[in-house]
PDB file of C-alpha atoms and ligand atoms in Angstrom:
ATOM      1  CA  UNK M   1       0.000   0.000   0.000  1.00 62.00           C
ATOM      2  CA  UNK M   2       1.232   3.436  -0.993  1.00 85.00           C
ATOM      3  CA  UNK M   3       4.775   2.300  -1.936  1.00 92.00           C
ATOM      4  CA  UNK M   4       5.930   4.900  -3.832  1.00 95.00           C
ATOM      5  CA  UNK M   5       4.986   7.359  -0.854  1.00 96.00           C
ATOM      6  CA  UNK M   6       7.162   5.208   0.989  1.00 97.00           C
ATOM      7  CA  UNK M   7       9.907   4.879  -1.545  1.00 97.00           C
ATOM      8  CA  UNK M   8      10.063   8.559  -1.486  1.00 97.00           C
ATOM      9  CA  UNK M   9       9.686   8.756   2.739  1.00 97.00           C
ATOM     10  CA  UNK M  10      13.200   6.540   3.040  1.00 97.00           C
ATOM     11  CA  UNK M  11      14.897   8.587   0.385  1.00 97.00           C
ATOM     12  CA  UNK M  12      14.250  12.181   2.114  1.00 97.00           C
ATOM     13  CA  UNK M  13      15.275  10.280   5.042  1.00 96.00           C
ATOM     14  CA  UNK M  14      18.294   9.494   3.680  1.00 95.00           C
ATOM     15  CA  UNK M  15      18.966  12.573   2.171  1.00 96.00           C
ATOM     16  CA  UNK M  16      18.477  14.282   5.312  1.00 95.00           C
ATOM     17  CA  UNK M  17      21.257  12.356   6.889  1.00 93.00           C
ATOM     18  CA  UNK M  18      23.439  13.363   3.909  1.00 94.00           C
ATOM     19  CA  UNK M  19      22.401  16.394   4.348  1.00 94.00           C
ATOM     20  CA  UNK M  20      24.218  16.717   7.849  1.00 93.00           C
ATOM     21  CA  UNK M  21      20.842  17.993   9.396  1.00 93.00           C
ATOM     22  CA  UNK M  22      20.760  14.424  11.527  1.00 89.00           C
ATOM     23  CA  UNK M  23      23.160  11.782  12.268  1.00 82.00           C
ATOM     24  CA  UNK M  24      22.015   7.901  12.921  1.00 81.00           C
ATOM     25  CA  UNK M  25      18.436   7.264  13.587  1.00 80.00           C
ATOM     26  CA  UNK M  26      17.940  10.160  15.878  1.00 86.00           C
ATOM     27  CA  UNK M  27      15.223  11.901  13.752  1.00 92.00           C
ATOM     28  CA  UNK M  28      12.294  11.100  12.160  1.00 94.00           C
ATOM     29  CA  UNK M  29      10.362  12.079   9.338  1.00 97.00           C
ATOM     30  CA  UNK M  30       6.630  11.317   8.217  1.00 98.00           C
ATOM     31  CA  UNK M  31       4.381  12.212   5.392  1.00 98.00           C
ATOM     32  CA  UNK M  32       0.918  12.637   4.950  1.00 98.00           C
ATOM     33  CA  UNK M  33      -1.078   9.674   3.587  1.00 96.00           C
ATOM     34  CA  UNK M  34      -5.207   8.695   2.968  1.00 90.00           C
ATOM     35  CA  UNK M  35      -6.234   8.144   6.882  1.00 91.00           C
ATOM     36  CA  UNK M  36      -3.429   9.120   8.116  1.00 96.00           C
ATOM     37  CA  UNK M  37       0.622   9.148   7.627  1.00 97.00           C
ATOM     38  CA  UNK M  38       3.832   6.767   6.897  1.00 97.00           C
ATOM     39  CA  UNK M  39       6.554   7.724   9.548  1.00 97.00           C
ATOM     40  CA  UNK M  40      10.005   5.692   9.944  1.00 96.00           C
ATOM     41  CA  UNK M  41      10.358   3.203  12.299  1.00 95.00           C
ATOM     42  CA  UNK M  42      11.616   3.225  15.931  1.00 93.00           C
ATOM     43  CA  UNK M  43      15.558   3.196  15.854  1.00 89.00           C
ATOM     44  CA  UNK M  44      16.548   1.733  12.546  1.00 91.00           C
ATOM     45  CA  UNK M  45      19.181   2.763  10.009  1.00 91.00           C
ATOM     46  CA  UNK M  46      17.392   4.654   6.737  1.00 92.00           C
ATOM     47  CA  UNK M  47      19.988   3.242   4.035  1.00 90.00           C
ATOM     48  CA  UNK M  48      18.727  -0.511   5.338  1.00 92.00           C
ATOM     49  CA  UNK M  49      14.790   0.020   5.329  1.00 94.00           C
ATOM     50  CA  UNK M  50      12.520  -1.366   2.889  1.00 96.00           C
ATOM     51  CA  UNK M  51       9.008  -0.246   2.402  1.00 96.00           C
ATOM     52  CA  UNK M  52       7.860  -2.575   4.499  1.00 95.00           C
ATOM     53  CA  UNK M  53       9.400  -1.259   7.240  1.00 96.00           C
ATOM     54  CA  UNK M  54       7.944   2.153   6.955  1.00 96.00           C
ATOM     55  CA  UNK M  55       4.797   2.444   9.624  1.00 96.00           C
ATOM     56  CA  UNK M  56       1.564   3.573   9.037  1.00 96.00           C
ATOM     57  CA  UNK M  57      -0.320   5.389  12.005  1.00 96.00           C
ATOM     58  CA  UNK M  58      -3.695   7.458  12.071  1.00 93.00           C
ATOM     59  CA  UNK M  59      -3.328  10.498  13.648  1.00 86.00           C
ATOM     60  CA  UNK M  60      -4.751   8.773  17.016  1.00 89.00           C
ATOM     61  CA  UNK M  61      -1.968   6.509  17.145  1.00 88.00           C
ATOM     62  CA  UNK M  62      -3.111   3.557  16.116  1.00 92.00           C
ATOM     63  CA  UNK M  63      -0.542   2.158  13.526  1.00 92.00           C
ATOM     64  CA  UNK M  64       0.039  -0.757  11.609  1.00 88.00           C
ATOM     65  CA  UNK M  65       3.159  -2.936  10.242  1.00 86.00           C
ATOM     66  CA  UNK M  66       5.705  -5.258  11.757  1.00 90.00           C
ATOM     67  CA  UNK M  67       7.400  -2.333  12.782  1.00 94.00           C
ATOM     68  CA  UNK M  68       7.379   0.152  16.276  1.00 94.00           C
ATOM     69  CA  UNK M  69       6.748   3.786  14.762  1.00 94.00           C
ATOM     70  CA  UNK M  70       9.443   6.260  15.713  1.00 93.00           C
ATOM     71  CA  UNK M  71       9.155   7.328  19.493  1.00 93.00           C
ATOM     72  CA  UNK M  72       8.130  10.965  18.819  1.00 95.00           C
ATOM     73  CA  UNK M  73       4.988   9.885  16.805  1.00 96.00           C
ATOM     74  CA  UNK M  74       3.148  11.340  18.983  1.00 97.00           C
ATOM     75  CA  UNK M  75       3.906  15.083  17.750  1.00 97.00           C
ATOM     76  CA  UNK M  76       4.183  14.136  14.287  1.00 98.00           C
ATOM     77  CA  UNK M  77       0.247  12.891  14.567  1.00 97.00           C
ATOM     78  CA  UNK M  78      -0.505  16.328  16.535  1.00 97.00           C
ATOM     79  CA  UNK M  79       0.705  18.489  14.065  1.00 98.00           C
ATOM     80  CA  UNK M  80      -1.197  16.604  11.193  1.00 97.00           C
ATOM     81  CA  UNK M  81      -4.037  17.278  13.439  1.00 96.00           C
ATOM     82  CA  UNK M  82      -3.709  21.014  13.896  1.00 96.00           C
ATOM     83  CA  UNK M  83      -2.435  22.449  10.536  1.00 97.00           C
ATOM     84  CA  UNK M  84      -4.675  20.714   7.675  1.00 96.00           C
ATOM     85  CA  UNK M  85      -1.897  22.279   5.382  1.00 96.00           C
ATOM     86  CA  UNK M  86       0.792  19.872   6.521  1.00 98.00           C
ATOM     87  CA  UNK M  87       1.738  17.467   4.042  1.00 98.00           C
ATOM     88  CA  UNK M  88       4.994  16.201   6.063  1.00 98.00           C
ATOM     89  CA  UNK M  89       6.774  16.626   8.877  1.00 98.00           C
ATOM     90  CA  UNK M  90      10.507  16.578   9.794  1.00 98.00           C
ATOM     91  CA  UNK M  91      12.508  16.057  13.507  1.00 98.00           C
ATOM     92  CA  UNK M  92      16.431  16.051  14.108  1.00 97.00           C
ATOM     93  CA  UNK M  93      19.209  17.119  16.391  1.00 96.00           C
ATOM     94  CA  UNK M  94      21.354  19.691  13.542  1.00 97.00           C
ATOM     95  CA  UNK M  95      23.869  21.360  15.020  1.00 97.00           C
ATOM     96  CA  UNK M  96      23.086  24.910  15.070  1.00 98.00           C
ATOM     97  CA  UNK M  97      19.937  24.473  16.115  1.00 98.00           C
ATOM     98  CA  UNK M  98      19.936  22.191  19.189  1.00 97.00           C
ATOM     99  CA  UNK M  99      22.852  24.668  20.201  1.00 98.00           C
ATOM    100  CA  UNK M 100      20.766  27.204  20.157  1.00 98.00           C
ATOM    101  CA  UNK M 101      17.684  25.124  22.183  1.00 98.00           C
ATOM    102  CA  UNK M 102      20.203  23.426  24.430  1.00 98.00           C
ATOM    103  CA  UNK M 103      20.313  27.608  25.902  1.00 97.00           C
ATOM    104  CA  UNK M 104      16.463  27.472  25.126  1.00 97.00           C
ATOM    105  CA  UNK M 105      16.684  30.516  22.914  1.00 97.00           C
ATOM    106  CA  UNK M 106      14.268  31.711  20.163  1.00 98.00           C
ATOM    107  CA  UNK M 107      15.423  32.689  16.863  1.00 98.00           C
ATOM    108  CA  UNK M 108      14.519  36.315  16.735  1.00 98.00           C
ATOM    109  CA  UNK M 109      14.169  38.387  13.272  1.00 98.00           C
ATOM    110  CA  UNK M 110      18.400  38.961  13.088  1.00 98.00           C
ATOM    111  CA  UNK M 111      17.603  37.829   9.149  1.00 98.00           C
ATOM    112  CA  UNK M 112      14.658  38.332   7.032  1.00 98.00           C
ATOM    113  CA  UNK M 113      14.681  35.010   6.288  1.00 97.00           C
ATOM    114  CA  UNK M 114      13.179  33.980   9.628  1.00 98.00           C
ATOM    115  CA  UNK M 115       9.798  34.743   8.167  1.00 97.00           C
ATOM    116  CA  UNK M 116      10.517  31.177   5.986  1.00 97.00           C
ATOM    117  CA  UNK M 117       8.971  29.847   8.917  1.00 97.00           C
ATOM    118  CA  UNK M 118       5.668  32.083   8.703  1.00 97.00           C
ATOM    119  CA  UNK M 119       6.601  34.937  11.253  1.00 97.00           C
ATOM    120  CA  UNK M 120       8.887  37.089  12.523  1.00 97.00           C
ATOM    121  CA  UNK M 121      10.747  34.296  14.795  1.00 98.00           C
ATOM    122  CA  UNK M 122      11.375  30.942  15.096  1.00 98.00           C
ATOM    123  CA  UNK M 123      10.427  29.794  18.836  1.00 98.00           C
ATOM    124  CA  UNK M 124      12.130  27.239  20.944  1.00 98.00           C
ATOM    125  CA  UNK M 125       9.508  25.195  22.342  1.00 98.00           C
ATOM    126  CA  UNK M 126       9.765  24.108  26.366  1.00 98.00           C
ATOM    127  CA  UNK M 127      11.297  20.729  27.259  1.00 98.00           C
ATOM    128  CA  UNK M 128       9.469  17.898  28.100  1.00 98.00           C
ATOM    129  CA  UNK M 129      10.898  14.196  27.834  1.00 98.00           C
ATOM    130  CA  UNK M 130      10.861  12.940  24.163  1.00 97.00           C
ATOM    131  CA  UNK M 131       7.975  10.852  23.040  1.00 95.00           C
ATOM    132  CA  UNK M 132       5.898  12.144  26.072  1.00 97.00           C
ATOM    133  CA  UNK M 133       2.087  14.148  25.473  1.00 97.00           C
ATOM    134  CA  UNK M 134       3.824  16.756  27.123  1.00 98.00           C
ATOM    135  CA  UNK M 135       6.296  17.507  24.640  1.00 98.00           C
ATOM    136  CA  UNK M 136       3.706  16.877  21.581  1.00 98.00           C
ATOM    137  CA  UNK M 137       1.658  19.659  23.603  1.00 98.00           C
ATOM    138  CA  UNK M 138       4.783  22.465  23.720  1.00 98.00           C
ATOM    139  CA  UNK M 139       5.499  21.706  20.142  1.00 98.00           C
ATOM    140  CA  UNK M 140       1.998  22.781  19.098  1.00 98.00           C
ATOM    141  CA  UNK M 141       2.127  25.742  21.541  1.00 98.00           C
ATOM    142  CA  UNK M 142       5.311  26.819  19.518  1.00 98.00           C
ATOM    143  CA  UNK M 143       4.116  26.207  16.211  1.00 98.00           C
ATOM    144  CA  UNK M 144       1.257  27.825  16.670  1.00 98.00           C
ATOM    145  CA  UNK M 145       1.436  30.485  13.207  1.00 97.00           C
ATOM    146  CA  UNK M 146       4.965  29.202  12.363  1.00 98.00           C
ATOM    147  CA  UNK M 147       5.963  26.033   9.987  1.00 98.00           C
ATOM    148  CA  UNK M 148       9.533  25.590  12.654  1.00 98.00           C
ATOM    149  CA  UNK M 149      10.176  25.608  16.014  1.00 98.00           C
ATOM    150  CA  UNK M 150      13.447  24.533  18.005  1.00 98.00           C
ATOM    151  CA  UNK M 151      13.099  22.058  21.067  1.00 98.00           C
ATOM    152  CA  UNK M 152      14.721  22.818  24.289  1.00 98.00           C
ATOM    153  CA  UNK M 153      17.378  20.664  24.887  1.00 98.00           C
ATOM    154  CA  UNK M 154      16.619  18.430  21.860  1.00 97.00           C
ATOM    155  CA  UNK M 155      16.487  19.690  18.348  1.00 97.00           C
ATOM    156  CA  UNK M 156      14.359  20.885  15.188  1.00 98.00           C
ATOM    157  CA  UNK M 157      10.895  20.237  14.523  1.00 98.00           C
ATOM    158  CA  UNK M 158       9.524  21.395  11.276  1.00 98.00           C
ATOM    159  CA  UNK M 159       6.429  20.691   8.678  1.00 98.00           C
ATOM    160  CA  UNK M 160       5.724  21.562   5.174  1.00 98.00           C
ATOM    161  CA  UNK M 161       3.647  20.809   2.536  1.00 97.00           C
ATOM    162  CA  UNK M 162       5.507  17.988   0.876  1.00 97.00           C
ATOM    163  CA  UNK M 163       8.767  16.025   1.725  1.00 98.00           C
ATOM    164  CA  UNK M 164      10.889  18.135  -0.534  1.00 97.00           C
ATOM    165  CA  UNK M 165      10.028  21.105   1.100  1.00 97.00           C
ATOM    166  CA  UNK M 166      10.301  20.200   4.452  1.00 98.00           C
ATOM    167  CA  UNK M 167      14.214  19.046   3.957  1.00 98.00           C
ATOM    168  CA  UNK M 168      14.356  22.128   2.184  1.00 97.00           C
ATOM    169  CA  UNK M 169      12.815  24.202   5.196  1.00 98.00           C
ATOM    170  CA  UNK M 170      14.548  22.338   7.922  1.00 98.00           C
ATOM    171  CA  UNK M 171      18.122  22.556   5.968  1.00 98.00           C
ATOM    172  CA  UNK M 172      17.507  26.957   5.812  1.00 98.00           C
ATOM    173  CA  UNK M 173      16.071  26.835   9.488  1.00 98.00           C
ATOM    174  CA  UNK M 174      19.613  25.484  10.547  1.00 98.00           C
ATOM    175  CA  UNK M 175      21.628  27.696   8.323  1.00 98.00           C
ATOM    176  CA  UNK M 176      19.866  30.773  10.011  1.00 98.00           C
ATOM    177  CA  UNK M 177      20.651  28.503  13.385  1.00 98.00           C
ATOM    178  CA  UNK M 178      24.446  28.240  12.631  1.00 98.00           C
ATOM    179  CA  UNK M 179      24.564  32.322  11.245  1.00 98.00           C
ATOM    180  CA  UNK M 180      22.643  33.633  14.454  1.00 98.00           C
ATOM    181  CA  UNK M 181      25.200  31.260  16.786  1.00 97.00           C
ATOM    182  CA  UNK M 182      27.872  33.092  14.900  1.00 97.00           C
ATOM    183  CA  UNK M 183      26.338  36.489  15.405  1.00 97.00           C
ATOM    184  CA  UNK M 184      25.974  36.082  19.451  1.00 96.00           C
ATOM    185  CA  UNK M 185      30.074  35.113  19.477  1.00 96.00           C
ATOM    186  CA  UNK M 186      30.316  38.542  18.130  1.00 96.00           C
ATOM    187  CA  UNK M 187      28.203  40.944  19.428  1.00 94.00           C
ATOM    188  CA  UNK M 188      24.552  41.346  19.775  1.00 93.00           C
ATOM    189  CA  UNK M 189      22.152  40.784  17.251  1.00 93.00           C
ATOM    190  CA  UNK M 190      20.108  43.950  15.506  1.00 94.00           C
ATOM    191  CA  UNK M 191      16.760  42.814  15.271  1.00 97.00           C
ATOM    192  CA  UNK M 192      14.320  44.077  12.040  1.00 98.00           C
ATOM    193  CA  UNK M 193      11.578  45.974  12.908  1.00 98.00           C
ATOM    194  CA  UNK M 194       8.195  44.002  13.437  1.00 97.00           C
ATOM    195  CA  UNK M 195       6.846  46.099  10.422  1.00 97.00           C
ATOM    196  CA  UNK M 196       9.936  45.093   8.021  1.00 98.00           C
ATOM    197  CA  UNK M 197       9.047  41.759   8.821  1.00 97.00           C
ATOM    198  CA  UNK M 198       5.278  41.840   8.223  1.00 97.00           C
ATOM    199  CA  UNK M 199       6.392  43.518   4.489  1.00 96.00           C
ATOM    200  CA  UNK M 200       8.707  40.163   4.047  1.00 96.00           C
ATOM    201  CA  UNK M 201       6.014  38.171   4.898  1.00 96.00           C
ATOM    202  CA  UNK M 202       3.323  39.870   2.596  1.00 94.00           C
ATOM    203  CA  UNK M 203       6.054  39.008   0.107  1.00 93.00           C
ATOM    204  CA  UNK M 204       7.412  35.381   0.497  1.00 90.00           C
ATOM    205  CA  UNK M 205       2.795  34.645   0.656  1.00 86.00           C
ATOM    206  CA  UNK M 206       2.478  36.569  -2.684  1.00 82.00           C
ATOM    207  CA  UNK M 207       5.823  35.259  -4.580  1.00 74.00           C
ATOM    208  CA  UNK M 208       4.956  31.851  -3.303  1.00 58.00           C
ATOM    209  CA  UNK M 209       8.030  29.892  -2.849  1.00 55.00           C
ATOM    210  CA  UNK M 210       9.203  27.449  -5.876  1.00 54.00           C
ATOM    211  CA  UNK M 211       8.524  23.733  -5.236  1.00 49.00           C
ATOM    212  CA  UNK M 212      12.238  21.888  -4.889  1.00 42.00           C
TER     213      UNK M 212
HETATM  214 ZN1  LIG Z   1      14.635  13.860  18.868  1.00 77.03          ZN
END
């Protein structure tokens, strides 16, 4: 059942380890499917899964497949629930960005292109322990009007509309990450003005942003 979805589900997994954005089997990634979504298995390598590996779960967490879903299924299903528009979802520990968390700061608007995670920052939601309702619950809380939010002491969470957009997403969230870590070493950040940022918003919803 929906094998090319899943085809495609262990190759952005893959990619996303190439990418650098996560290393071993410590994110997860999961796409939007008919009653619910595919998501990658509990603690296995991506370049050794097969399609039958990849789980499928309804968004109340009932899955199915000889496979355990990842542990943090539980926000992947949340966010599916509250944003209709999410067509995937992506989770890892980059660099830059669990730097930033593990000191439990926001992204603030140091670079217009903060707003290519629908506002003028990019929160760091509160810790809770992974795969717990509490964490699911802060990672709402912090994407509430935003596609990306960092996660105290943990990592990146981040959804899109497709699976080539959310790699896309979570690989600039990280680059603004790593540039904003290098800014603080320096000096202190200059922050755009909340009306600068509502004008780059206006204009990243009316140029759209180019499939990848
Ligand atoms: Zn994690």
């Amino acid at each position: 059942m929906m094998k090319m979805l899943r085809q495609q589900l262990i190759d952005t997994a893959i990619e996303m380890n190439a990418s650098g954005l996560n290393q071993g089997s410590s994110g997860n990634l999961s796409v939007r499917c008919e009653g619910g979504f595919l998501i990658t298995p509990s603690g296995m390598d991506y370049a050794g899964l097969s399609t039958d590996d990849i789980v499928w779960m309804d968004t109340d967490g009932k899955s199915s497949g000889p496979r355990k879903p990842s542990s943090e299924w539980r926000f992947h299903a949340s966010i599916y629930q509250h944003h209709p528009e999410s067509g995937a979802v992506l989770h890892a520990h980059p660099v830059s960005c669990s730097t930033l968390a593990c000191l439990g700061k926001s992204i603030p608007a140091f670079h217009y292109m903060v707003a290519i995670a629908g506002g003028r920052n990019i929160r760091c939601a509160d810790y809770a322990t992974f795969g717990s309702r509490e964490l699911s619950e802060n990672v709402i809380r912090a994407l509430r009007d935003r596609k990306a939010c960092l996660m105290a002491h943990h990592g990146l969470t981040c959804y899109e509309k497709n699976l080539s957009r959310v790699l896309a997403l979570a690989i600039e969230v990280e680059h603004l990450a790593t540039v904003y870590g290098r800014v603080l070493t320096i000096g202190e950040a200059d922050i755009l003005s909340d009306e600068e940022m509502a004008r780059v918003l206006k204009k990243f919803a009316s140029y759209g942003l180019q499939d990848v």
